[in-house]
Tab-separated table of C-alpha atoms and ligand atoms in Angstrom:
chain	number	residue	atom	x	y	z
A	1462	MET	CA	31.828	-23.619	-59.562
A	1463	SER	CA	34.473	-22.489	-57.092
A	1464	ARG	CA	34.559	-23.743	-53.567
A	1465	ALA	CA	33.174	-20.439	-52.342
A	1466	ASP	CA	30.417	-20.472	-54.955
A	1467	TYR	CA	29.591	-24.037	-54.053
A	1468	ALA	CA	29.377	-23.121	-50.369
A	1469	LEU	CA	27.123	-20.192	-51.250
A	1470	PHE	CA	24.974	-22.433	-53.440
A	1471	CYS	CA	24.624	-25.006	-50.697
A	1472	GLY	CA	23.814	-22.267	-48.212
A	1473	LEU	CA	21.095	-20.968	-50.523
A	1474	MET	CA	19.660	-24.446	-51.029
A	1475	ILE	CA	19.488	-25.082	-47.302
A	1476	CYS	CA	17.817	-21.728	-46.922
A	1477	LEU	CA	15.282	-22.497	-49.655
A	1478	VAL	CA	14.580	-25.947	-48.322
A	1479	SER	CA	13.978	-24.612	-44.849
A	1480	VAL	CA	11.573	-22.016	-46.283
A	1481	LEU	CA	9.770	-24.246	-48.753
A	1482	ALA	CA	9.852	-27.740	-47.305
A	1483	PRO	CA	6.644	-28.700	-45.601
A	1484	SER	CA	7.901	-29.010	-42.071
A	1485	GLN	CA	6.631	-31.373	-39.482
A	1486	ALA	CA	6.361	-29.811	-36.071
A	1487	ARG	CA	8.898	-31.212	-33.631
A	1488	PRO	CA	8.388	-31.680	-29.885
A	1489	LEU	CA	11.696	-30.135	-28.831
A	1490	PRO	CA	13.315	-26.838	-29.799
A	1491	GLY	CA	16.600	-27.155	-31.675
A	1492	PRO	CA	20.009	-25.716	-30.707
A	1493	ASP	CA	19.098	-22.604	-32.764
A	1494	VAL	CA	16.469	-21.435	-30.254
A	1495	GLN	CA	18.811	-19.043	-28.414
A	1496	GLN	CA	19.928	-17.450	-31.683
A	1497	ILE	CA	16.335	-17.052	-32.865
A	1498	TYR	CA	15.477	-15.436	-29.520
A	1499	GLN	CA	18.376	-12.956	-29.847
A	1500	ARG	CA	17.206	-12.103	-33.364
A	1501	LEU	CA	13.512	-11.816	-32.489
A	1502	LEU	CA	13.681	-9.748	-29.300
A	1503	PRO	CA	15.006	-6.501	-30.865
A	1504	GLN	CA	12.355	-6.766	-33.589
A	1505	ILE	CA	9.645	-7.269	-30.956
A	1506	GLU	CA	10.959	-4.254	-29.023
A	1507	LYS	CA	10.400	-2.110	-32.116
A	1508	ILE	CA	6.673	-2.946	-32.300
A	1509	PRO	CA	4.672	0.015	-30.949
A	1510	ILE	CA	2.347	-1.280	-28.240
A	1511	PHE	CA	-1.337	-0.731	-27.561
A	1512	ASP	CA	-1.815	-1.348	-23.823
A	1513	HIS	CA	-5.293	-2.846	-23.491
A	1514	HIS	CA	-5.570	-2.637	-19.701
A	1515	ALA	CA	-3.948	-0.289	-17.168
A	1516	HIS	CA	-4.765	2.169	-14.390
A	1517	PRO	CA	-2.430	5.123	-14.987
A	1518	GLY	CA	-2.327	7.779	-12.315
A	1519	PHE	CA	-0.512	9.088	-9.285
A	1520	ALA	CA	-0.682	7.237	-5.973
A	1521	ASP	CA	-2.707	10.005	-4.327
A	1522	ASP	CA	-5.364	10.091	-7.080
A	1523	PRO	CA	-8.601	8.503	-5.775
A	1524	ASP	CA	-10.059	8.167	-9.297
A	1525	VAL	CA	-7.534	5.564	-10.421
A	1526	ASP	CA	-9.915	2.733	-9.621
A	1527	ALA	CA	-13.532	2.318	-8.595
A	1528	MET	CA	-12.354	0.064	-5.796
A	1529	ALA	CA	-9.466	-0.078	-3.355
A	1530	ALA	CA	-7.010	-2.776	-2.360
A	1531	PRO	CA	-7.666	-4.294	1.051
A	1532	PRO	CA	-4.706	-5.862	2.853
A	1533	GLY	CA	-4.202	-9.238	1.228
A	1534	SER	CA	-1.499	-11.691	0.468
A	1535	ALA	CA	0.565	-10.733	-2.546
A	1536	ALA	CA	2.342	-13.343	-4.680
A	1537	LEU	CA	6.148	-13.330	-4.474
A	1538	ARG	CA	6.794	-11.217	-7.561
A	1539	GLU	CA	4.211	-8.594	-6.563
A	1540	ARG	CA	5.836	-7.829	-3.215
A	1541	ASP	CA	7.803	-4.651	-2.528
A	1542	SER	CA	10.845	-6.878	-2.032
A	1543	ASN	CA	11.001	-7.783	-5.755
A	1544	PRO	CA	14.504	-6.712	-6.894
A	1545	GLU	CA	13.166	-6.143	-10.423
A	1546	LEU	CA	11.566	-2.949	-9.107
A	1547	VAL	CA	15.046	-1.528	-8.639
A	1548	ALA	CA	15.806	-2.371	-12.275
A	1549	ALA	CA	12.554	-0.649	-13.247
A	1550	ALA	CA	13.467	2.522	-11.302
A	1551	LYS	CA	16.927	2.529	-12.894
A	1552	ALA	CA	15.547	2.106	-16.407
A	1553	MET	CA	12.763	4.660	-16.025
A	1554	PHE	CA	14.401	7.319	-13.836
A	1555	GLY	CA	18.147	6.605	-13.632
A	1556	TYR	CA	17.777	5.512	-10.012
A	1557	PRO	CA	21.324	5.412	-8.597
A	1558	TYR	CA	20.907	2.834	-5.799
A	1559	ASP	CA	20.741	-0.949	-5.747
A	1560	ASP	CA	17.933	-1.324	-3.251
A	1561	LEU	CA	14.681	0.397	-2.341
A	1562	SER	CA	15.439	1.005	1.333
A	1563	PRO	CA	13.201	3.774	2.734
A	1564	GLU	CA	16.147	6.166	2.752
A	1565	HIS	CA	17.141	5.479	-0.858
A	1566	ALA	CA	13.529	5.415	-2.023
A	1567	LYS	CA	13.264	9.090	-1.055
A	1568	TRP	CA	15.425	9.843	-4.086
A	1569	LEU	CA	12.836	8.207	-6.340
A	1570	VAL	CA	9.903	10.009	-4.727
A	1571	LYS	CA	11.721	13.335	-5.165
A	1572	LYS	CA	12.682	12.595	-8.763
A	1573	LYS	CA	9.095	11.758	-9.682
A	1574	ALA	CA	7.815	14.907	-7.954
A	1575	GLU	CA	10.287	17.052	-9.930
A	1576	LEU	CA	9.281	15.473	-13.229
A	1577	LYS	CA	5.614	15.869	-12.336
A	1578	THR	CA	6.217	19.609	-11.955
A	1579	THR	CA	8.433	20.118	-14.988
A	1580	ARG	CA	6.625	17.765	-17.395
A	1581	GLY	CA	3.025	18.373	-16.274
A	1582	ASN	CA	0.548	16.657	-18.580
A	1583	ALA	CA	3.401	15.042	-20.494
A	1584	TYR	CA	4.549	13.060	-17.428
A	1585	PHE	CA	2.675	9.857	-18.242
A	1586	SER	CA	3.117	10.278	-22.012
A	1587	ASP	CA	6.885	10.274	-21.309
A	1588	ILE	CA	6.484	6.915	-19.548
A	1589	LEU	CA	4.730	5.489	-22.611
A	1590	ASP	CA	7.460	6.906	-24.877
A	1591	LYS	CA	10.195	5.237	-22.843
A	1592	LEU	CA	8.507	1.860	-23.304
A	1593	ASN	CA	7.381	2.281	-26.919
A	1594	ILE	CA	3.696	2.214	-25.955
A	1595	GLU	CA	1.837	4.151	-28.623
A	1596	GLN	CA	-1.453	4.401	-26.766
A	1597	GLY	CA	-2.943	2.825	-23.669
A	1598	VAL	CA	-6.207	2.246	-21.866
A	1599	ALA	CA	-6.859	4.246	-18.722
A	1600	ASN	CA	-9.311	2.072	-16.809
A	1601	ARG	CA	-10.332	4.624	-14.215
A	1602	ALA	CA	-13.356	5.798	-12.248
A	1603	MET	CA	-13.062	9.126	-14.053
A	1604	MET	CA	-10.505	10.411	-16.541
A	1605	ALA	CA	-7.698	12.640	-15.208
A	1606	ASP	CA	-6.842	15.978	-16.796
A	1607	TYR	CA	-3.137	15.111	-16.431
A	1608	LEU	CA	-3.438	12.236	-18.934
A	1609	ASP	CA	-3.094	13.329	-22.563
A	1610	PRO	CA	-6.247	12.093	-24.383
A	1611	LYS	CA	-4.166	11.434	-27.500
A	1612	ARG	CA	-2.218	8.795	-25.577
A	1613	PHE	CA	-4.765	7.499	-23.055
A	1614	VAL	CA	-8.259	6.218	-23.801
A	1615	TRP	CA	-10.873	5.835	-21.091
A	1616	VAL	CA	-12.502	2.566	-20.024
A	1617	PHE	CA	-15.118	3.267	-17.355
A	1618	PHE	CA	-16.597	0.980	-14.682
A	1619	ALA	CA	-20.138	-0.375	-14.982
A	1620	ASP	CA	-20.486	-2.539	-11.840
A	1621	SER	CA	-22.094	0.082	-9.637
A	1622	PHE	CA	-25.404	-0.105	-11.558
A	1623	MET	CA	-25.819	-3.558	-10.015
A	1624	TRP	CA	-25.810	-2.222	-6.415
A	1625	PRO	CA	-28.531	0.467	-6.174
A	1626	LEU	CA	-30.430	-1.107	-3.247
A	1627	ASP	CA	-29.686	-1.194	0.485
A	1628	ASN	CA	-26.275	-2.867	0.634
A	1629	GLN	CA	-26.077	-3.553	4.360
A	1630	ARG	CA	-26.103	-7.328	3.921
A	1631	GLU	CA	-23.674	-7.121	0.963
A	1632	ARG	CA	-21.198	-5.017	2.935
A	1633	SER	CA	-21.197	-7.190	6.023
A	1634	ARG	CA	-20.247	-10.389	4.151
A	1635	ASN	CA	-16.526	-9.883	4.843
A	1636	GLY	CA	-13.756	-7.346	5.304
A	1637	ASP	CA	-13.145	-6.938	1.568
A	1638	GLN	CA	-16.796	-6.078	0.903
A	1639	GLU	CA	-16.720	-3.525	3.750
A	1640	ILE	CA	-14.194	-1.664	1.581
A	1641	TYR	CA	-15.570	-2.412	-1.890
A	1642	ILE	CA	-19.308	-1.884	-1.591
A	1643	PRO	CA	-19.242	1.716	-0.257
A	1644	LEU	CA	-17.007	2.571	-3.232
A	1645	GLN	CA	-19.612	1.112	-5.598
A	1646	GLU	CA	-22.263	3.226	-3.877
A	1647	LYS	CA	-20.039	6.260	-4.358
A	1648	MET	CA	-19.553	5.422	-8.043
A	1649	LEU	CA	-23.305	5.070	-8.613
A	1650	HIS	CA	-23.823	8.381	-6.889
A	1651	ARG	CA	-21.316	10.022	-9.227
A	1652	TRP	CA	-23.119	8.658	-12.283
A	1653	MET	CA	-26.360	10.056	-10.829
A	1654	GLN	CA	-24.733	13.454	-10.343
A	1655	GLN	CA	-23.358	13.348	-13.878
A	1656	GLU	CA	-26.849	12.661	-15.233
A	1657	GLY	CA	-28.616	15.144	-12.951
A	1658	VAL	CA	-30.555	12.395	-11.178
A	1659	SER	CA	-31.070	13.370	-7.536
A	1660	LYS	CA	-33.055	10.306	-6.473
A	1661	LEU	CA	-33.195	6.768	-7.863
A	1662	PRO	CA	-36.240	6.304	-10.141
A	1663	ALA	CA	-39.209	4.491	-8.604
A	1664	ASN	CA	-39.401	1.723	-11.199
A	1665	LEU	CA	-37.010	-0.447	-13.201
A	1666	ALA	CA	-38.011	0.963	-16.599
A	1667	GLU	CA	-36.898	4.454	-15.577
A	1668	TYR	CA	-33.796	3.104	-13.861
A	1669	LEU	CA	-32.747	1.400	-17.082
A	1670	VAL	CA	-33.233	4.677	-18.982
A	1671	PHE	CA	-30.833	6.338	-16.530
A	1672	VAL	CA	-28.319	3.485	-16.910
A	1673	SER	CA	-28.385	3.594	-20.719
A	1674	ARG	CA	-28.082	7.372	-20.750
A	1675	THR	CA	-24.984	7.135	-18.540
A	1676	LEU	CA	-23.396	4.618	-20.919
A	1677	GLU	CA	-24.200	6.832	-23.908
A	1678	ASP	CA	-22.831	9.945	-22.205
A	1679	ASN	CA	-19.656	8.123	-21.169
A	1680	GLN	CA	-19.251	7.056	-24.776
A	1681	LYS	CA	-19.628	10.716	-25.833
A	1682	LYS	CA	-16.882	11.536	-23.330
A	1683	ASP	CA	-14.668	9.178	-25.386
A	1684	GLY	CA	-15.153	6.096	-23.213
A	1685	ILE	CA	-14.213	3.200	-25.507
A	1686	ALA	CA	-15.430	0.296	-23.346
A	1687	MET	CA	-17.165	-0.582	-20.076
A	1688	LYS	CA	-15.392	-2.640	-17.452
A	1689	PHE	CA	-16.727	-5.078	-14.866
A	1690	GLU	CA	-14.767	-6.125	-11.802
A	1691	VAL	CA	-17.840	-7.927	-10.492
A	1692	ALA	CA	-15.762	-11.009	-9.555
A	1693	TYR	CA	-14.492	-9.013	-6.564
A	1694	PHE	CA	-18.003	-8.497	-5.227
A	1695	ARG	CA	-19.939	-11.695	-5.954
A	1696	SER	CA	-20.012	-14.899	-8.007
A	1697	THR	CA	-19.768	-14.605	-11.781
A	1698	LYS	CA	-22.433	-17.273	-12.274
A	1699	PHE	CA	-25.250	-15.308	-13.866
A	1700	SER	CA	-28.769	-16.703	-13.996
A	1701	ASP	CA	-31.331	-15.539	-16.524
A	1702	PRO	CA	-34.259	-13.883	-14.723
A	1703	THR	CA	-37.147	-12.172	-16.502
A	1704	ARG	CA	-37.524	-8.417	-16.572
A	1705	GLU	CA	-40.670	-8.760	-14.445
A	1706	GLU	CA	-38.788	-10.608	-11.712
A	1707	ALA	CA	-36.044	-7.962	-11.654
A	1708	ALA	CA	-38.590	-5.116	-11.760
A	1709	ASP	CA	-40.410	-6.598	-8.786
A	1710	VAL	CA	-37.250	-6.673	-6.612
A	1711	TYR	CA	-36.215	-3.190	-7.678
A	1712	GLN	CA	-39.612	-1.670	-6.992
A	1713	ARG	CA	-39.993	-3.337	-3.594
A	1714	PHE	CA	-36.586	-2.242	-2.296
A	1715	VAL	CA	-35.559	0.933	-4.103
A	1716	SER	CA	-36.858	3.196	-1.382
A	1717	GLY	CA	-35.875	1.024	1.574
A	1718	GLY	CA	-35.641	-2.430	3.060
A	1719	ILE	CA	-32.929	-5.022	2.597
A	1720	PRO	CA	-33.419	-7.588	-0.155
A	1721	SER	CA	-32.505	-11.204	0.584
A	1722	GLU	CA	-29.246	-12.395	-0.964
A	1723	GLN	CA	-31.192	-14.432	-3.553
A	1724	GLU	CA	-33.376	-11.455	-4.481
A	1725	TYR	CA	-30.400	-9.128	-4.851
A	1726	ARG	CA	-28.422	-11.668	-6.934
A	1727	MET	CA	-31.370	-12.159	-9.244
A	1728	PHE	CA	-31.745	-8.412	-9.762
A	1729	GLN	CA	-27.987	-8.127	-10.413
A	1730	ASP	CA	-28.075	-11.020	-12.886
A	1731	TYR	CA	-30.703	-9.131	-14.835
A	1732	MET	CA	-28.716	-5.873	-14.693
A	1733	PHE	CA	-25.500	-7.543	-15.841
A	1734	ARG	CA	-27.295	-8.997	-18.848
A	1735	TYR	CA	-28.960	-5.670	-19.578
A	1736	LEU	CA	-25.584	-3.880	-19.504
A	1737	ILE	CA	-23.790	-6.314	-21.792
A	1738	GLY	CA	-26.754	-6.198	-24.154
A	1739	GLU	CA	-26.366	-2.422	-24.243
A	1740	GLY	CA	-22.668	-2.982	-24.967
A	1741	GLY	CA	-23.781	-4.695	-28.174
A	1742	ARG	CA	-26.287	-2.014	-29.112
A	1743	LEU	CA	-23.809	0.819	-28.528
A	1744	HIS	CA	-20.749	-0.990	-29.965
A	1745	LEU	CA	-19.149	-0.521	-26.576
A	1746	PRO	CA	-16.931	-3.542	-25.861
A	1747	VAL	CA	-17.309	-5.177	-22.449
A	1748	HIS	CA	-14.175	-5.795	-20.368
A	1749	ILE	CA	-14.558	-8.341	-17.562
A	1750	HIS	CA	-12.055	-9.107	-14.793
A	1751	SER	CA	-11.649	-12.852	-15.252
A	1752	ALA	CA	-8.686	-13.915	-13.087
A	1753	VAL	CA	-7.727	-14.322	-9.475
A	1754	GLY	CA	-7.873	-11.021	-7.596
A	1755	ILE	CA	-6.359	-9.219	-4.656
A	1756	GLY	CA	-7.869	-9.187	-1.170
A	1757	ASP	CA	-8.371	-11.679	1.612
A	1758	TYR	CA	-11.692	-13.120	0.484
A	1759	PHE	CA	-11.473	-13.297	-3.298
A	1760	ASN	CA	-13.356	-16.471	-4.229
A	1761	LEU	CA	-11.511	-18.200	-7.027
A	1762	SER	CA	-13.984	-20.991	-7.744
A	1763	GLU	CA	-16.945	-18.574	-7.760
A	1764	SER	CA	-15.143	-16.381	-10.305
A	1765	ASN	CA	-13.718	-19.067	-12.587
A	1766	ILE	CA	-13.688	-17.623	-16.115
A	1767	LEU	CA	-15.653	-20.634	-17.362
A	1768	ASN	CA	-18.635	-19.321	-15.367
A	1769	LEU	CA	-18.950	-16.768	-18.157
A	1770	GLU	CA	-19.325	-19.324	-20.933
A	1771	ASN	CA	-23.136	-19.180	-20.881
A	1772	ILE	CA	-22.871	-15.404	-21.376
A	1773	VAL	CA	-20.203	-15.357	-24.084
A	1774	ARG	CA	-21.894	-18.112	-26.078
A	1775	ASP	CA	-25.422	-16.685	-25.752
A	1776	PRO	CA	-26.627	-15.633	-29.236
A	1777	ARG	CA	-28.486	-12.689	-27.671
A	1778	TYR	CA	-25.086	-11.081	-27.057
A	1779	SER	CA	-23.520	-11.936	-30.394
A	1780	ASN	CA	-23.130	-8.199	-31.116
A	1781	THR	CA	-21.223	-7.621	-27.883
A	1782	THR	CA	-17.431	-7.790	-27.901
A	1783	PHE	CA	-16.078	-9.404	-24.730
A	1784	VAL	CA	-12.529	-8.867	-23.506
A	1785	MET	CA	-11.601	-11.247	-20.708
A	1786	ILE	CA	-9.223	-9.095	-18.702
A	1787	HIS	CA	-6.267	-10.984	-17.157
A	1788	GLY	CA	-6.970	-14.051	-19.326
A	1789	GLY	CA	-8.672	-16.140	-16.647
A	1790	TYR	CA	-5.473	-16.881	-14.719
A	1791	PRO	CA	-4.925	-19.455	-13.128
A	1792	TYR	CA	-7.462	-21.046	-15.496
A	1793	ASP	CA	-5.562	-19.603	-18.451
A	1794	ARG	CA	-5.401	-22.909	-20.339
A	1795	GLN	CA	-9.161	-23.359	-20.252
A	1796	ALA	CA	-9.708	-19.642	-20.857
A	1797	ILE	CA	-8.268	-19.593	-24.367
A	1798	TRP	CA	-11.105	-21.861	-25.504
A	1799	LEU	CA	-13.635	-19.141	-24.676
A	1800	ALA	CA	-11.850	-17.122	-27.355
A	1801	SER	CA	-13.146	-19.588	-29.921
A	1802	ALA	CA	-16.353	-17.520	-29.729
A	1803	LYS	CA	-15.993	-14.966	-32.526
A	1804	ASN	CA	-16.707	-12.008	-30.220
A	1805	ALA	CA	-14.469	-13.033	-27.286
A	1806	TYR	CA	-10.854	-11.989	-26.643
A	1807	LEU	CA	-8.310	-12.646	-23.902
A	1808	ASP	CA	-6.114	-9.931	-22.394
A	1809	SER	CA	-2.906	-11.057	-20.686
A	1810	SER	CA	-2.461	-8.187	-18.202
A	1811	GLU	CA	-1.671	-9.083	-14.571
A	1812	THR	CA	-0.718	-12.624	-15.644
A	1813	GLU	CA	2.669	-11.427	-16.914
A	1814	ILE	CA	3.325	-9.667	-13.610
A	1815	LEU	CA	2.119	-12.491	-11.353
A	1816	LEU	CA	4.233	-15.000	-13.264
A	1817	TYR	CA	7.911	-14.721	-14.088
A	1818	PRO	CA	8.674	-14.541	-17.825
A	1819	ALA	CA	9.706	-18.222	-18.066
A	1820	GLU	CA	6.314	-19.422	-16.852
A	1821	PHE	CA	4.365	-16.685	-18.626
A	1822	SER	CA	5.987	-17.707	-21.922
A	1823	HIS	CA	4.316	-21.127	-21.527
A	1824	THR	CA	0.909	-19.487	-21.171
A	1825	LEU	CA	1.582	-17.239	-24.119
A	1826	LYS	CA	2.856	-20.107	-26.249
A	1827	TYR	CA	-0.261	-22.163	-25.588
A	1828	TRP	CA	-2.459	-19.183	-26.466
A	1829	LEU	CA	-0.450	-18.390	-29.600
A	1830	GLU	CA	-0.754	-22.023	-30.666
A	1831	THR	CA	-4.530	-21.922	-30.190
A	1832	PHE	CA	-6.126	-18.554	-31.121
A	1833	PRO	CA	-3.256	-16.116	-31.803
A	1834	GLU	CA	-5.575	-13.516	-33.334
A	1835	LYS	CA	-7.719	-13.368	-30.171
A	1836	ILE	CA	-5.150	-12.383	-27.545
A	1837	THR	CA	-4.196	-8.859	-26.512
A	1838	PHE	CA	-1.523	-7.249	-24.377
A	1839	GLY	CA	-2.087	-5.181	-21.233
A	1840	THR	CA	0.144	-4.066	-18.363
A	1841	ASP	CA	-2.376	-3.607	-15.524
A	1842	ALA	CA	-0.093	-0.753	-14.445
A	1843	PHE	CA	-1.335	0.596	-11.117
A	1844	PRO	CA	0.051	3.099	-8.573
A	1845	TYR	CA	0.552	0.720	-5.658
A	1846	ASN	CA	2.228	3.366	-3.526
A	1847	GLU	CA	4.490	6.392	-3.627
A	1848	VAL	CA	7.566	4.313	-4.461
A	1849	LEU	CA	6.127	1.490	-6.531
A	1850	GLY	CA	4.092	3.499	-8.978
A	1851	ALA	CA	2.229	2.856	-12.193
A	1852	GLU	CA	5.527	3.823	-13.851
A	1853	GLU	CA	7.387	0.769	-12.542
A	1854	SER	CA	4.467	-1.557	-13.182
A	1855	TYR	CA	4.313	-0.348	-16.808
A	1856	TRP	CA	7.968	-1.290	-17.142
A	1857	LEU	CA	7.521	-4.701	-15.516
A	1858	GLY	CA	4.507	-5.577	-17.696
A	1859	VAL	CA	6.192	-4.505	-20.926
A	1860	GLN	CA	9.565	-6.140	-20.213
A	1861	SER	CA	7.987	-9.383	-19.030
A	1862	SER	CA	5.694	-9.655	-22.013
A	1863	ARG	CA	8.240	-8.786	-24.682
A	1864	THR	CA	10.792	-11.299	-23.381
A	1865	ALA	CA	8.179	-14.021	-22.782
A	1866	LEU	CA	6.742	-13.379	-26.253
A	1867	ALA	CA	10.184	-13.637	-27.881
A	1868	ALA	CA	10.829	-16.881	-25.958
A	1869	ALA	CA	7.482	-18.440	-26.898
A	1870	LEU	CA	7.814	-17.526	-30.570
A	1871	SER	CA	11.463	-18.633	-30.768
A	1872	GLU	CA	10.478	-22.078	-29.562
A	1873	MET	CA	7.587	-22.212	-32.006
A	1874	ILE	CA	9.938	-21.297	-34.876
A	1875	SER	CA	12.630	-23.707	-33.741
A	1876	MET	CA	10.101	-26.538	-33.402
A	1877	GLY	CA	8.820	-25.960	-36.923
A	1878	GLU	CA	5.369	-24.672	-35.931
A	1879	VAL	CA	5.539	-21.253	-37.622
A	1880	SER	CA	7.901	-19.315	-39.867
A	1881	GLU	CA	9.725	-16.277	-38.573
A	1882	ALA	CA	7.473	-14.020	-40.649
A	1883	GLN	CA	4.359	-15.635	-39.192
A	1884	ALA	CA	5.818	-15.283	-35.710
A	1885	LEU	CA	6.384	-11.555	-36.148
A	1886	HIS	CA	2.870	-11.173	-37.519
A	1887	MET	CA	1.574	-12.871	-34.348
A	1888	ALA	CA	3.748	-10.576	-32.218
A	1889	ARG	CA	2.286	-7.454	-33.866
A	1890	GLY	CA	-1.187	-8.898	-33.378
A	1891	TYR	CA	-0.708	-9.562	-29.675
A	1892	LEU	CA	1.064	-6.293	-28.841
A	1893	HIS	CA	-1.040	-3.989	-30.988
A	1894	ASP	CA	-3.231	-5.021	-33.912
A	1895	ASN	CA	-5.683	-7.462	-32.274
A	1896	ALA	CA	-6.831	-4.954	-29.639
A	1897	VAL	CA	-6.889	-1.950	-31.950
A	1898	SER	CA	-9.191	-3.789	-34.362
A	1899	LEU	CA	-11.953	-3.903	-31.719
A	1900	TYR	CA	-12.601	-0.160	-31.524
A	1901	GLY	CA	-13.582	0.874	-35.034
A	1902	GLY	CA	-10.827	3.445	-35.581
A	1903	LYS	CA	-11.194	5.114	-32.156
A	1904	VAL	CA	-7.745	3.945	-31.072
A	1905	HIS	CA	-4.480	3.444	-32.913
B	137	LIG	ZN1	-6.683	-3.793	-13.626
């Protein structure tokens, strides 16, 4: 054996040993972690993405969300001053400046307007193409005709069915509710128009028929899931009232009068349970906002994701698929344990934008080490304003998640937790396969 052959032989042996030897996980990454990261990232970038949660649309489109953002305090990375937004504008549109001063930002507004005219319905598909997103959710009040249905699938809002009574007391709770509740009333009214219902039915039985028919019709209009953002409007602690109790409140107040807070909550608790039960019957997955939210009065402890444990683990809803949107942040460590329920999943959208990639990679690593097959990727792209559009937030979500994912997996490989092949399998699961498997062939 020549020296070269010997070196080759030894190289092969080391290779074999590192593949075959039962490895004990180590608490620290080795010096190879950087190299693994450099190797993994380009492979992760090639994985076509399914975006499980986003609000695509133009800033002047009122149907982007069923609610609106009140003035609130934004975390550091979500402020207009984030220099990454310049990088996003450069990457997406060839933005020539190094800041987003009002004068320079005009260039971006003009560029987007030109592309909107020349590209028409392909405008948002082009954004997906640039980021290697194969298909994405459009969580919107109504679908837009400028979103190509081959690339965007609709997730509609179901909260408004919980607010059919006089909402005076609900609205006056605080400044956020003054904005949110009228929008829920508007949404309910639109569902009524869609179903040709001019006046709310006099009893609960008929109201539930209207609600179910709306869900079924939305499903026929290619809605793939229903979404709740109920945490913005009230506590997510749901009691378990009887149908009779809910029917009594509905009947007493449907044509006037203001229910007490306790009466209204009880009715809503019943409606929430009815809706998620219907999600099981119709094979319509249920998306629930489960993290901190915008606004001045968002109540974090009242919307802790663990409040939903009695719902997720209730055998009556074992046919319902739950997707915990935004992964319960900042209770993300506890949240992953809800995903031990066979029908519960965690989506990471918003978390990867609130956190910088270094910190987000810790969240992702913990999730990947716990239930890797139960986590899904989402951008939470949203048109914040004319300059900071859904386009830039798509970029930020995708870049943050790919780099954080490569970092988390590189450490796991380097510390002997998973092989490189297993890591890439996990990456495909998180960015695409896990979410796609929930919709019975309706998405790809
Ligand atoms: Zn969202």
